[in-house]
Short mmCIF file of C-alpha atoms and ligand atoms in Angstrom, two decimals:
data_model
loop_
_atom_site.label_atom_id
_atom_site.label_comp_id
_atom_site.label_asym_id
_atom_site.label_seq_id
_atom_site.Cartn_x
_atom_site.Cartn_y
_atom_site.Cartn_z
CA MET A 1 12.56 20.70 -13.13
CA THR A 2 11.09 18.82 -10.16
CA LYS A 3 9.21 15.67 -10.95
CA ALA A 4 5.45 16.17 -10.94
CA ALA A 5 3.59 14.46 -8.13
CA TYR A 6 2.10 11.24 -9.46
CA LEU A 7 -1.10 9.92 -7.97
CA LEU A 8 -1.93 6.26 -8.41
CA PRO A 9 -5.72 5.86 -8.10
CA VAL A 10 -6.80 2.69 -6.33
CA VAL A 11 -10.40 1.82 -5.47
CA ALA A 12 -11.55 -0.42 -2.62
CA ALA A 13 -14.77 -1.64 -1.08
CA ALA A 14 -16.00 -2.03 2.47
CA LEU A 15 -18.44 -4.91 2.03
CA VAL A 16 -20.64 -4.78 5.13
CA ASP A 17 -22.60 -7.82 6.32
CA ALA A 18 -25.82 -7.89 8.37
CA ASP A 19 -23.80 -7.87 11.63
CA GLY A 20 -21.82 -4.77 10.68
CA ARG A 21 -18.66 -6.72 9.91
CA VAL A 22 -16.47 -5.77 6.95
CA LEU A 23 -14.65 -8.11 4.57
CA LEU A 24 -10.85 -7.91 4.51
CA GLN A 25 -8.56 -9.93 2.28
CA GLN A 26 -4.96 -10.87 2.90
CA ARG A 27 -2.48 -9.91 0.19
CA PRO A 28 -0.71 -13.00 -1.16
CA GLU A 29 2.99 -13.83 -1.06
CA GLY A 30 5.02 -12.52 -3.95
CA ARG A 31 3.00 -9.29 -4.31
CA SER A 32 3.67 -5.89 -2.78
CA LEU A 33 2.49 -5.51 0.84
CA ALA A 34 2.27 -9.33 1.14
CA GLY A 35 0.49 -10.60 4.25
CA LEU A 36 -1.31 -7.34 4.99
CA TRP A 37 -5.12 -7.24 5.34
CA GLU A 38 -6.72 -4.84 2.86
CA PHE A 39 -10.12 -3.69 1.70
CA PRO A 40 -10.62 -5.58 -1.60
CA GLY A 41 -10.06 -3.59 -4.77
CA GLY A 42 -7.25 -2.48 -7.06
CA LYS A 43 -5.90 -0.01 -9.58
CA VAL A 44 -8.13 2.08 -11.81
CA GLU A 45 -7.00 1.31 -15.37
CA PRO A 46 -6.67 4.13 -17.94
CA GLY A 47 -10.09 5.06 -19.34
CA GLU A 48 -12.04 3.35 -16.55
CA THR A 49 -14.31 5.11 -14.10
CA PRO A 50 -13.49 4.36 -10.44
CA GLU A 51 -16.85 2.59 -10.04
CA ALA A 52 -16.32 0.40 -13.13
CA ALA A 53 -12.83 -0.47 -11.87
CA LEU A 54 -14.18 -1.49 -8.48
CA ILE A 55 -16.97 -3.63 -9.94
CA ARG A 56 -14.37 -5.35 -12.17
CA GLU A 57 -11.93 -5.92 -9.30
CA LEU A 58 -14.62 -7.38 -7.03
CA GLU A 59 -15.61 -9.83 -9.75
CA GLU A 60 -11.97 -10.80 -10.40
CA GLU A 61 -10.92 -11.08 -6.76
CA LEU A 62 -14.05 -12.31 -4.99
CA ALA A 63 -16.43 -13.59 -7.72
CA ILE A 64 -19.21 -11.26 -6.56
CA THR A 65 -21.27 -8.74 -8.50
CA VAL A 66 -22.06 -5.34 -7.03
CA PRO A 67 -24.59 -3.12 -8.80
CA GLN A 68 -23.14 0.35 -9.37
CA ALA A 69 -26.14 1.95 -7.59
CA CYS A 70 -25.14 0.07 -4.41
CA LEU A 71 -21.65 1.60 -4.23
CA ALA A 72 -21.64 4.57 -1.84
CA PRO A 73 -18.47 6.71 -1.96
CA ALA A 74 -17.37 6.95 1.66
CA ALA A 75 -13.84 8.27 2.12
CA PHE A 76 -10.36 8.50 0.72
CA ALA A 77 -6.85 8.30 2.07
CA SER A 78 -3.37 8.56 0.61
CA ALA A 79 -0.01 6.98 1.30
CA PRO A 80 3.42 7.24 -0.29
CA LEU A 81 4.20 4.40 -2.67
CA ASP A 82 7.74 4.33 -4.06
CA ASP A 83 8.06 7.68 -5.88
CA ARG A 84 4.27 8.10 -6.14
CA HIS A 85 1.27 8.66 -3.92
CA LEU A 86 -1.38 6.02 -3.75
CA LEU A 87 -4.84 7.60 -3.57
CA LEU A 88 -7.24 5.07 -2.09
CA LEU A 89 -10.96 5.67 -2.72
CA LEU A 90 -13.21 3.66 -0.41
CA TYR A 91 -16.81 2.78 -1.23
CA ILE A 92 -19.26 1.15 1.17
CA THR A 93 -21.69 -1.49 -0.04
CA ARG A 94 -24.17 -3.73 1.73
CA LYS A 95 -25.56 -5.44 -1.39
CA TRP A 96 -23.94 -7.85 -3.78
CA THR A 97 -24.71 -11.15 -5.43
CA GLY A 98 -22.61 -14.26 -4.90
CA VAL A 99 -20.62 -15.49 -1.92
CA PRO A 100 -17.15 -13.90 -1.70
CA ARG A 101 -14.34 -16.36 -2.52
CA ALA A 102 -10.62 -15.67 -2.23
CA LEU A 103 -9.68 -15.98 -5.92
CA GLU A 104 -6.53 -13.86 -5.57
CA ALA A 105 -6.09 -13.27 -1.83
CA SER A 106 -4.50 -15.80 0.49
CA ALA A 107 -7.43 -15.50 2.94
CA LEU A 108 -10.67 -13.63 3.65
CA ARG A 109 -11.95 -12.49 7.02
CA TRP A 110 -15.06 -10.63 8.27
CA VAL A 111 -13.90 -8.10 10.86
CA ARG A 112 -15.60 -5.48 13.03
CA PRO A 113 -14.00 -2.07 12.45
CA ALA A 114 -13.05 -1.87 16.16
CA ASP A 115 -11.03 -5.08 15.76
CA MET A 116 -9.12 -3.87 12.67
CA HIS A 117 -6.66 -1.89 14.79
CA ASP A 118 -5.05 -5.20 15.80
CA LEU A 119 -4.50 -6.37 12.20
CA PRO A 120 -1.56 -5.41 9.98
CA MET A 121 -3.08 -3.28 7.20
CA PRO A 122 -1.56 -1.21 4.37
CA PRO A 123 -0.81 2.40 5.29
CA ALA A 124 -3.57 3.78 3.01
CA ASP A 125 -6.24 1.46 4.49
CA ARG A 126 -5.48 2.12 8.14
CA PRO A 127 -6.81 5.73 8.31
CA LEU A 128 -10.20 4.50 7.03
CA ILE A 129 -10.87 2.29 10.06
CA GLY A 130 -12.03 5.16 12.25
CA LEU A 131 -14.57 6.27 9.69
CA LEU A 132 -16.03 2.77 9.40
CA ASP A 133 -16.13 2.44 13.18
CA ALA A 134 -18.13 5.67 13.38
CA LEU A 135 -20.49 4.79 10.52
CA LEU A 136 -21.32 1.12 11.13
N1 LIG B 201 -3.49 -1.18 -2.17
C1 LIG B 201 -3.64 -0.72 -0.88
N2 LIG B 201 -4.83 -0.93 -0.26
C2 LIG B 201 -5.86 -1.58 -0.87
C3 LIG B 201 -5.70 -2.05 -2.21
C4 LIG B 201 -6.80 -2.76 -2.93
C5 LIG B 201 -4.48 -1.83 -2.84
O1 LIG B 201 -2.72 -0.12 -0.28
N3 LIG B 201 -7.01 -1.75 -0.20
C6 LIG B 201 -2.22 -0.94 -2.87
C7 LIG B 201 -1.39 -2.17 -3.09
C8 LIG B 201 -0.64 -1.86 -4.34
C9 LIG B 201 -1.56 -0.93 -5.12
O2 LIG B 201 -2.50 -0.44 -4.16
O3 LIG B 201 0.53 -1.11 -3.99
C10 LIG B 201 -2.29 -1.60 -6.25
O4 LIG B 201 -3.08 -2.64 -5.72
P1 LIG B 201 -3.30 -3.97 -6.54
O5 LIG B 201 -3.99 -4.95 -5.66
O6 LIG B 201 -3.89 -3.65 -7.85
O7 LIG B 201 -1.79 -4.35 -6.67
P2 LIG B 201 -1.10 -5.48 -7.45
O8 LIG B 201 -0.72 -6.49 -6.44
O9 LIG B 201 -1.91 -5.91 -8.62
O10 LIG B 201 0.14 -4.72 -7.98
P3 LIG B 201 1.56 -4.56 -7.35
O11 LIG B 201 1.50 -3.43 -6.38
O12 LIG B 201 2.35 -4.24 -8.55
O13 LIG B 201 1.90 -5.86 -6.69
#
């Protein structure tokens, strides 16, 4: 029997500032996709809703709090990951409390969507740039 397709759900946020720039974080050394600039987020754990997972990840990674009502589902993209498919769900938010700090990433950067094309980004994040460019 062929192996069933296995989707790995991952949630991420486009945090948008007053100038229309979006926060990207650089994946640290020693992790998969090290050095690439990603939308902050992570895996949805078993039993978690995607929104709860994203709120948790943003607290763990950036020390910010995002109210669930401020998370707008925006787009999704997929990319092969080993023998699975990563399914990346992107939410846009313009409201949070706290100042983002790189608790897990090696660096943070506010970037205009048009300038993201020049940055190395994970394969699932890259297709989402065009949407942000059109929306922001
Ligand atoms: N991505 C990804 N884009 C993106 C995020 C937040 C995550 O492509 N914006 C990928 C990177 C990993 C997987 O999704 O392959 C899980 O992300 P994360 O940050 O939870 O991964 P790690 O580093 O905790 O787990 P490993 O992949 O095992 O290193």
